[in-house]
XYZ file of C-alpha atoms in Angstrom:
558
model
C 16.988 22.083 -18.018
C 15.511 18.217 -18.657
C 13.393 17.463 -15.887
C 15.116 15.817 -13.442
C 12.154 14.029 -11.904
C 9.413 11.241 -13.435
C 7.174 12.887 -11.082
C 8.204 16.389 -11.571
C 5.624 18.925 -10.096
C 2.848 15.169 -9.233
C 3.733 14.228 -5.926
C 0.667 14.046 -4.104
C -0.048 16.163 -1.524
C 0.219 15.964 2.588
C 0.357 17.635 5.253
C 1.625 17.669 8.557
C -1.543 17.855 11.647
C -2.861 20.773 12.548
C -5.418 23.467 11.040
C -3.122 26.847 10.476
C -2.785 26.914 6.660
C 0.074 25.664 4.648
C 3.123 26.876 3.027
C 3.010 25.437 -0.411
C 4.869 22.596 -0.873
C 5.044 19.560 -3.865
C 3.889 17.849 -1.567
C 0.930 18.966 0.073
C -2.681 20.779 -1.721
C -5.058 21.134 1.665
C -5.078 21.752 5.267
C -3.959 19.394 7.472
C -5.489 17.629 11.184
C -7.130 19.999 13.351
C -5.504 19.269 16.837
C -6.548 17.457 19.597
C -8.790 19.281 22.365
C -7.768 16.176 24.688
C -5.246 14.079 24.728
C -4.905 9.909 25.298
C -2.213 11.040 27.313
C -3.289 13.148 29.770
C -1.511 15.810 29.711
C 1.625 14.262 28.985
C 2.201 16.133 25.409
C -0.723 18.317 23.892
C -0.873 17.044 19.817
C 0.924 20.035 17.741
C 0.405 23.373 16.244
C 1.533 22.327 13.300
C 5.145 24.414 13.481
C 4.867 25.767 9.750
C 1.866 28.203 9.643
C 4.349 31.444 8.140
C 4.113 31.757 4.752
C 7.085 30.916 2.755
C 8.656 33.909 1.107
C 7.301 34.239 -2.399
C 10.169 32.202 -4.426
C 8.855 31.072 -8.851
C 9.004 27.379 -9.000
C 8.028 25.322 -11.858
C 4.652 25.007 -12.954
C 3.301 21.494 -12.475
C 0.165 20.631 -11.320
C -0.966 17.512 -8.818
C -1.935 14.191 -9.738
C -2.331 11.648 -7.677
C -1.477 9.190 -7.007
C -2.264 5.336 -6.844
C -0.860 2.394 -5.039
C 0.789 -0.586 -7.118
C 2.217 -3.731 -6.968
C 5.978 -3.764 -6.690
C 7.524 -6.981 -7.867
C 11.737 -7.094 -7.513
C 14.599 -8.381 -9.362
C 17.725 -7.943 -9.657
C 17.333 -6.487 -12.427
C 15.751 -3.726 -10.470
C 13.007 -3.246 -13.341
C 11.326 -0.333 -12.799
C 7.502 0.422 -13.229
C 5.775 3.195 -15.884
C 5.768 5.661 -13.604
C 2.013 7.546 -13.324
C 4.100 10.143 -12.835
C 6.629 11.475 -16.430
C 6.478 14.627 -16.968
C 4.700 15.712 -20.062
C 7.600 17.488 -21.957
C 10.787 17.923 -21.998
C 12.537 21.193 -20.300
C 15.920 22.492 -22.238
C 18.990 21.493 -19.602
C 20.333 23.721 -17.414
C 23.357 26.368 -18.071
C 27.118 25.549 -15.760
C 29.428 28.843 -16.351
C 32.662 25.980 -15.538
C 31.668 21.376 -16.826
C 28.321 20.306 -15.986
C 28.575 18.035 -13.793
C 28.841 14.988 -14.938
C 25.454 13.025 -16.357
C 25.286 9.617 -18.535
C 22.875 7.726 -19.826
C 19.681 4.912 -19.254
C 20.233 2.367 -22.202
C 17.272 -0.681 -23.132
C 18.008 -4.112 -21.282
C 18.922 -5.318 -25.509
C 21.572 -2.811 -25.049
C 25.240 -3.434 -23.398
C 27.045 -3.388 -20.261
C 30.199 -2.034 -22.535
C 27.955 0.247 -24.676
C 27.226 1.839 -21.017
C 29.419 5.475 -21.043
C 29.107 8.760 -20.509
C 30.302 12.248 -21.982
C 32.817 13.477 -18.892
C 34.444 15.974 -20.839
C 31.690 17.064 -23.141
C 28.824 19.669 -22.322
C 26.299 19.088 -25.072
C 23.592 17.433 -24.636
C 24.149 13.771 -27.005
C 21.331 11.073 -27.154
C 20.477 8.543 -28.793
C 16.838 5.836 -29.379
C 16.048 2.948 -27.855
C 12.736 1.017 -29.126
C 9.974 3.861 -28.025
C 12.223 5.646 -25.833
C 15.096 8.243 -25.879
C 17.874 8.501 -23.859
C 20.069 11.138 -23.228
C 23.400 12.811 -21.006
C 24.298 16.545 -20.367
C 27.755 15.747 -19.347
C 27.475 13.579 -16.173
C 23.872 12.983 -15.726
C 21.716 11.286 -17.872
C 17.826 11.282 -19.157
C 15.715 8.569 -20.471
C 12.459 9.345 -22.335
C 12.829 13.019 -20.206
C 13.677 11.466 -16.958
C 16.708 11.450 -14.471
C 17.985 7.804 -14.432
C 21.469 8.536 -13.060
C 24.771 10.176 -12.294
C 27.174 10.707 -10.012
C 27.134 11.820 -6.590
C 28.031 15.466 -6.940
C 26.423 15.923 -9.289
C 23.827 15.276 -7.560
C 24.528 17.827 -5.092
C 24.987 20.382 -7.385
C 22.349 19.321 -9.388
C 19.918 20.801 -5.365
C 21.722 23.818 -5.753
C 19.893 27.084 -6.638
C 21.641 29.928 -8.167
C 19.924 33.321 -9.505
C 17.448 31.645 -12.510
C 17.418 28.528 -11.085
C 15.514 25.946 -8.522
C 15.028 22.126 -9.261
C 12.060 19.824 -9.171
C 10.113 19.770 -5.329
C 9.612 16.337 -6.098
C 14.344 16.254 -7.110
C 13.918 17.877 -4.139
C 12.370 15.625 -1.975
C 13.498 12.832 -3.495
C 17.383 13.165 -3.386
C 17.090 14.719 0.291
C 15.414 11.802 1.023
C 17.513 8.988 0.086
C 21.039 11.010 -0.215
C 21.419 9.404 3.254
C 21.952 6.397 1.818
C 25.256 7.693 0.708
C 26.273 10.739 3.144
C 24.552 11.708 5.939
C 22.023 15.220 5.994
C 25.034 17.173 7.833
C 27.686 16.041 5.369
C 25.613 16.495 2.745
C 24.941 20.524 4.355
C 28.078 20.449 4.251
C 28.803 20.548 0.553
C 26.142 22.491 -0.874
C 27.626 25.858 -1.736
C 25.324 28.769 -2.180
C 25.778 31.883 -3.980
C 23.874 35.092 -3.537
C 20.897 33.974 -3.958
C 19.236 34.403 0.011
C 15.306 33.935 -1.017
C 16.238 30.464 -2.647
C 18.452 29.796 -0.358
C 15.508 30.128 2.304
C 12.886 28.447 -0.144
C 14.997 24.677 -0.204
C 15.914 24.861 3.803
C 12.421 25.759 4.249
C 11.916 22.648 2.290
C 13.828 20.857 3.605
C 13.422 21.614 7.374
C 9.141 20.896 6.885
C 9.906 18.228 5.181
C 12.572 16.481 7.253
C 11.992 18.009 10.827
C 14.382 15.238 12.556
C 17.517 15.607 10.750
C 18.062 18.945 12.739
C 18.317 17.044 16.465
C 21.663 16.782 15.075
C 22.736 20.752 16.206
C 25.958 20.543 14.135
C 22.950 20.747 10.641
C 21.741 23.358 13.372
C 24.850 24.548 13.681
C 24.749 25.232 9.980
C 21.233 26.437 9.614
C 22.171 28.851 12.222
C 25.483 29.801 9.837
C 23.544 30.542 7.264
C 20.851 32.843 8.658
C 23.704 35.221 9.611
C 25.066 35.104 6.194
C 22.121 35.437 4.783
C 21.215 38.253 7.753
C 23.936 40.389 6.592
C 21.765 41.027 2.333
C 18.460 40.723 2.253
C 16.576 42.060 5.805
C 12.913 39.285 3.826
C 14.851 36.312 3.549
C 17.385 37.330 7.007
C 12.888 37.698 8.713
C 11.649 33.993 6.482
C 14.804 32.433 7.718
C 13.745 33.654 11.828
C 9.480 32.109 11.478
C 11.852 28.609 9.888
C 13.878 28.076 12.572
C 11.456 29.411 15.147
C 8.355 26.769 13.840
C 12.038 24.280 13.258
C 11.691 23.833 16.667
C 8.343 23.782 17.850
C 8.280 20.981 16.011
C 11.543 19.141 17.484
C 10.249 20.587 20.635
C 6.672 18.996 20.535
C 8.491 15.164 19.245
C 10.044 15.035 21.922
C 7.466 15.458 24.222
C 5.668 12.600 22.335
C 8.686 10.144 22.556
C 8.252 10.681 26.655
C 5.295 10.645 26.720
C 5.589 7.329 25.075
C 8.661 6.307 26.624
C 6.384 7.051 29.952
C 3.285 5.359 29.054
C 5.218 2.059 28.078
C 6.389 2.537 31.472
C 2.964 2.454 33.546
C 1.147 -0.482 32.009
C 1.170 -2.960 34.633
C -1.883 -3.965 36.617
C -4.449 -6.526 35.086
C -6.867 -5.924 32.438
C -9.764 -4.385 33.106
C -12.167 -4.068 29.342
C -14.301 -0.620 28.827
C -17.925 -1.007 30.459
C -21.015 -2.773 27.976
C -22.540 -0.369 25.995
C -24.012 -0.255 22.842
C -22.080 0.506 19.443
C -18.753 -0.123 22.028
C -17.182 -2.536 18.836
C -17.166 0.976 16.534
C -16.337 3.535 19.185
C -13.338 1.198 20.195
C -12.805 0.601 15.757
C -13.068 4.390 15.428
C -10.791 4.990 18.598
C -7.938 3.198 16.671
C -8.505 5.704 13.745
C -7.918 8.572 16.116
C -4.586 7.375 17.594
C -2.980 6.003 13.898
C -3.646 9.287 11.728
C -3.920 12.156 14.996
C -1.441 10.541 17.081
C 1.545 7.456 16.012
C 1.654 7.336 12.495
C 2.097 11.748 12.034
C 5.673 12.482 14.521
C 7.049 9.034 11.913
C 8.725 11.196 9.677
C 9.505 10.142 6.228
C 13.465 9.172 6.530
C 13.323 7.146 8.414
C 11.924 4.750 6.055
C 15.320 4.530 4.685
C 17.026 5.266 7.693
C 16.010 1.710 8.298
C 19.594 0.402 6.186
C 21.017 3.864 5.826
C 24.159 4.718 6.123
C 25.286 4.279 10.361
C 26.902 7.912 11.494
C 29.640 6.932 13.675
C 29.048 9.950 16.029
C 24.921 8.561 16.543
C 26.998 6.464 19.896
C 27.343 9.937 21.477
C 25.873 10.941 23.957
C 23.573 14.967 22.991
C 20.061 15.499 22.360
C 20.478 15.266 18.435
C 21.075 11.414 19.061
C 18.628 9.547 19.616
C 17.741 6.674 17.776
C 16.912 7.874 14.059
C 14.031 5.324 14.012
C 12.251 5.598 16.923
C 8.488 6.700 16.375
C 8.438 4.035 12.749
C 10.127 1.652 15.900
C 6.602 3.150 17.787
C 3.900 1.870 15.383
C 5.311 -1.576 14.694
C 5.787 -2.070 19.229
C 2.041 -0.160 18.857
C 1.083 -2.776 16.083
C 2.200 -6.470 18.645
C 0.688 -4.171 21.783
C -2.712 -4.747 20.523
C -2.023 -7.461 18.966
C -1.043 -8.667 22.653
C -4.211 -6.818 24.356
C -6.436 -8.952 22.130
C -5.241 -11.730 22.894
C -5.225 -10.900 26.409
C -8.850 -10.044 26.263
C -9.907 -13.443 24.774
C -7.985 -15.393 27.433
C -8.867 -13.357 30.889
C -12.374 -14.819 31.113
C -13.004 -17.280 33.278
C -16.023 -18.594 31.825
C -16.047 -19.778 28.390
C -19.065 -18.421 26.610
C -17.529 -14.881 27.573
C -14.169 -15.932 26.465
C -16.768 -16.688 22.956
C -18.916 -13.442 23.344
C -14.937 -11.110 23.485
C -13.305 -13.112 20.000
C -17.314 -12.701 18.903
C -16.926 -8.743 20.014
C -13.028 -8.581 17.891
C -14.177 -9.653 14.962
C -16.776 -6.845 14.812
C -14.246 -4.636 15.808
C -12.322 -6.119 12.440
C -14.764 -5.985 10.091
C -15.486 -2.574 11.245
C -11.105 -1.758 10.855
C -12.028 -3.190 7.147
C -15.015 -1.308 5.996
C -13.308 1.997 7.424
C -10.093 0.954 5.607
C -8.095 0.604 8.606
C -5.435 -2.510 7.729
C -2.894 -1.557 10.304
C -5.109 -2.268 12.584
C -7.539 -5.034 10.948
C -3.487 -6.723 10.400
C -3.090 -6.891 14.749
C -6.829 -8.183 15.955
C -6.148 -10.970 13.664
C -2.247 -11.873 14.644
C -4.797 -11.604 18.174
C -7.176 -14.152 17.667
C -4.473 -16.871 16.154
C -1.682 -16.488 18.478
C -1.511 -20.127 19.936
C -2.792 -19.471 22.953
C -6.157 -18.124 21.358
C -5.809 -20.508 19.559
C -6.320 -23.827 20.879
C -8.718 -22.681 22.758
C -10.714 -24.806 21.270
C -13.756 -26.020 22.915
C -14.151 -21.596 22.974
C -13.566 -21.490 19.397
C -16.548 -24.119 18.961
C -19.502 -21.718 20.655
C -18.223 -19.256 18.005
C -19.595 -17.740 14.578
C -16.381 -17.729 12.469
C -18.542 -17.298 8.716
C -17.027 -13.069 9.252
C -13.446 -13.809 11.323
C -12.564 -16.744 7.955
C -13.389 -13.481 4.828
C -11.282 -10.812 7.661
C -8.343 -13.913 7.659
C -9.186 -14.761 3.771
C -7.875 -10.893 3.104
C -5.421 -10.890 4.422
C -4.250 -13.760 4.050
C -0.190 -13.458 2.614
C -0.249 -16.432 0.478
C 1.174 -14.631 -3.317
C 2.987 -11.920 -1.278
C -0.938 -10.474 0.233
C -2.347 -9.897 -2.869
C -5.754 -10.083 -1.876
C -4.716 -6.984 0.539
C -2.935 -5.268 -2.075
C -5.725 -5.278 -4.117
C -8.267 -4.824 -1.148
C -5.237 -0.974 -0.798
C -5.856 -0.882 -3.638
C -9.717 -0.022 -4.264
C -9.217 1.686 -0.936
C -6.050 4.161 -2.533
C -8.854 4.301 -5.435
C -12.253 5.004 -3.051
C -9.800 7.414 -1.232
C -8.418 9.760 -3.898
C -12.560 10.015 -5.884
C -13.971 10.364 -1.962
C -15.824 14.388 -0.527
C -15.986 12.974 2.848
C -12.374 12.295 5.942
C -13.747 9.660 6.667
C -13.584 8.008 2.894
C -9.625 8.940 2.747
C -8.676 6.771 5.426
C -6.050 4.574 4.682
C -4.528 2.925 7.178
C -1.309 0.221 5.519
C -0.416 -2.796 6.960
C 2.331 -1.225 8.720
C 4.573 -4.024 8.748
C 4.392 -5.188 4.836
C 4.775 -1.388 3.726
C 8.690 -1.537 5.402
C 9.941 -4.583 4.216
C 8.777 -3.541 0.239
C 10.855 -0.794 1.017
C 14.161 -2.526 2.100
C 13.357 -5.553 -0.428
C 13.228 -2.263 -2.675
C 16.445 -1.317 -1.394
C 17.521 -4.223 -1.262
C 16.996 -6.221 -4.981
C 18.204 -2.591 -6.326
C 21.555 -1.841 -6.681
C 22.401 1.555 -5.264
C 25.462 2.414 -7.591
C 25.212 1.372 -11.642
C 28.969 -0.173 -12.712
C 30.082 2.858 -13.502
C 29.897 4.517 -10.234
C 26.567 6.603 -10.937
C 23.883 6.118 -8.542
C 21.279 4.996 -9.140
C 18.183 7.593 -9.703
C 15.483 5.672 -11.317
C 15.230 3.361 -7.300
C 15.245 6.797 -5.452
C 12.038 7.424 -7.741
C 11.115 4.358 -6.421
C 12.068 4.407 -3.181
C 10.359 7.879 -2.509
C 7.634 7.513 -4.521
C 6.864 4.539 -1.767
C 7.129 7.386 0.543
C 5.361 9.557 -0.875
C 1.947 8.074 -1.102
C 3.491 7.642 2.849
C 2.556 10.944 2.738
C 0.005 11.454 0.616
C -2.355 8.614 4.084
C -1.411 9.916 6.505
C -2.168 13.622 5.486
C -5.696 12.427 6.070
C -8.289 15.214 8.675
C -8.739 12.188 11.796
C -12.966 12.729 11.815
C -13.933 10.881 14.994
C -13.602 12.814 18.149
C -11.816 11.552 20.435
C -13.501 9.478 23.470
C -11.097 9.663 26.244
C -12.158 6.560 28.049
C -12.115 4.435 25.774
C -8.292 5.241 24.293
C -6.918 5.102 27.249
C -7.437 1.892 27.493
C -6.027 1.027 24.413
C -3.336 2.946 25.135
C -2.744 1.933 29.075
C -4.413 -1.046 29.709
C -1.658 -3.677 30.460
C -0.876 -6.370 28.685
C 0.580 -10.444 29.213
C 3.124 -11.669 28.024
C 3.827 -14.546 25.952
C 4.042 -16.465 28.797
C 1.052 -14.704 30.724
C -1.209 -16.327 28.093
C -0.276 -19.463 27.293
C -0.985 -19.660 31.549
C -3.969 -17.808 31.449
C -4.782 -19.906 27.957
C -4.456 -23.022 30.430
C -5.766 -22.079 33.658
C -9.607 -20.674 31.278
C -8.872 -24.342 28.867
C -6.074 -27.676 30.380
C -3.534 -28.928 28.900
C -4.994 -32.021 26.470
C -1.107 -33.676 26.262
C 1.273 -34.522 28.386
C 3.190 -31.875 26.256
C 1.288 -28.731 26.921
C 1.133 -30.525 31.443
C 4.904 -30.007 30.892
C 4.619 -25.878 29.248
C 2.511 -25.728 32.292
C 4.431 -26.357 35.301
C 7.307 -25.012 33.790
C 6.043 -21.866 33.233
C 4.319 -21.580 37.301
C 7.708 -22.256 38.339
C 9.236 -19.951 36.370
C 6.798 -16.714 36.988
C 5.996 -17.762 40.804
C 10.234 -17.837 40.505
C 10.224 -13.964 38.547
C 7.451 -13.139 41.530
C 9.546 -13.987 43.880
C 13.079 -11.842 42.760
C 10.337 -9.003 42.411
């Protein structure tokens, strides 16, 4: 079988939050984070016990090694040039043999080749190859390879390549990549119905286990659950061991989906409960560090752990025509990703609220300096998302206009932090710092040194522009699998960062403050800012008068 992936067996490890043994996976090589002993959400939900605690039935995989992923900056253009891949396979494999004609495969030419040369031998089963410069391009039916990596194929060929046979099982990295990005072309339910399994029960269980563990949220669709139930009945007719494995897999899946539902309900309840006046924690030694550590706990143990890898792709994937129908599985397919983006916004508004609330100038200055220290600690830990949220809050106009307050603040550290997150040159300073944190994580011996929490909005933006800047289909109708490899690479990096065990204890009081303290709206922030330092010109005076009238009207209506 020619290698289907430049990553073949070389994805970095990741896991979900748990302290149970993990089934062997191409994306994991270590235990996951421990579940929290106490939760900030007052019992609204508990950190889910990992549903993947029962080993898979033994099935042979191709031998593979695990190597670290090094974050790279990507530049996207219309030609869709893919950067050199660090996961290139060391040697080719023999092509997969089919009893009928080989599913379509094509080959990629170098940039110097003309469009007319980009063809495929649909009627030929024999592998064909050409040498272009230092690379070798070959086609096997309708699947095309360059330097032993799959670069394009027809959709049907890719689906058939996913299906195991008696003597074949696809590379795990191919399984991850195709299951992740196939939703750009068809709904997961359509993919499930187009997969035809033969009498290979252990390998059927193996593939479905990878699917349900890596993309469990696909099975919120009750049609997917019906398919899974039908396959369980099919397996039960011939292989008792595989049937038991299917039963265990289904139980773990249901447990995971139940935990997700509880988490979403808890987040909704928290958003509805945030009313009243903001209350800053009591002063204590090292409070800034404690808040910075609690921000990591919130990210790793709560928020990030519930984001499914497919949510990055589903932000721009084709819509399910039934997605507006009622039912358990009709929930928004990117809700957990959106919840984390909303958490960023909440933290920014919390910082701005705390700064604008005090009446005295010296108190406002102290709070600014306090949050600068928190931001510094976030940077030291590797929590770039919280760092950027704090900087954003301090740069909001109601805070930035407090000139008398800022005059009392030593801004040297703040300016350094702003420089690190400077958006110029496509956030080049931040990307350099992120690469450094990633390299530290790869060689770290402690959990704290392994922490990398990226600036999340920029990560989403990078994936979005990768999708927009590269064609999903080539002129010959083939799927551009190079693009799919690159999407999988970026998402897998997130999974590596997500799997780190959080080494910090949960401080319930601080966590409660971070997630439940009400924050001002934008209008309320502006009005509080004007109350702290009066308007400096007629425009600000008119703005204050309008805000007072508007807020008074809202209070009377409520």
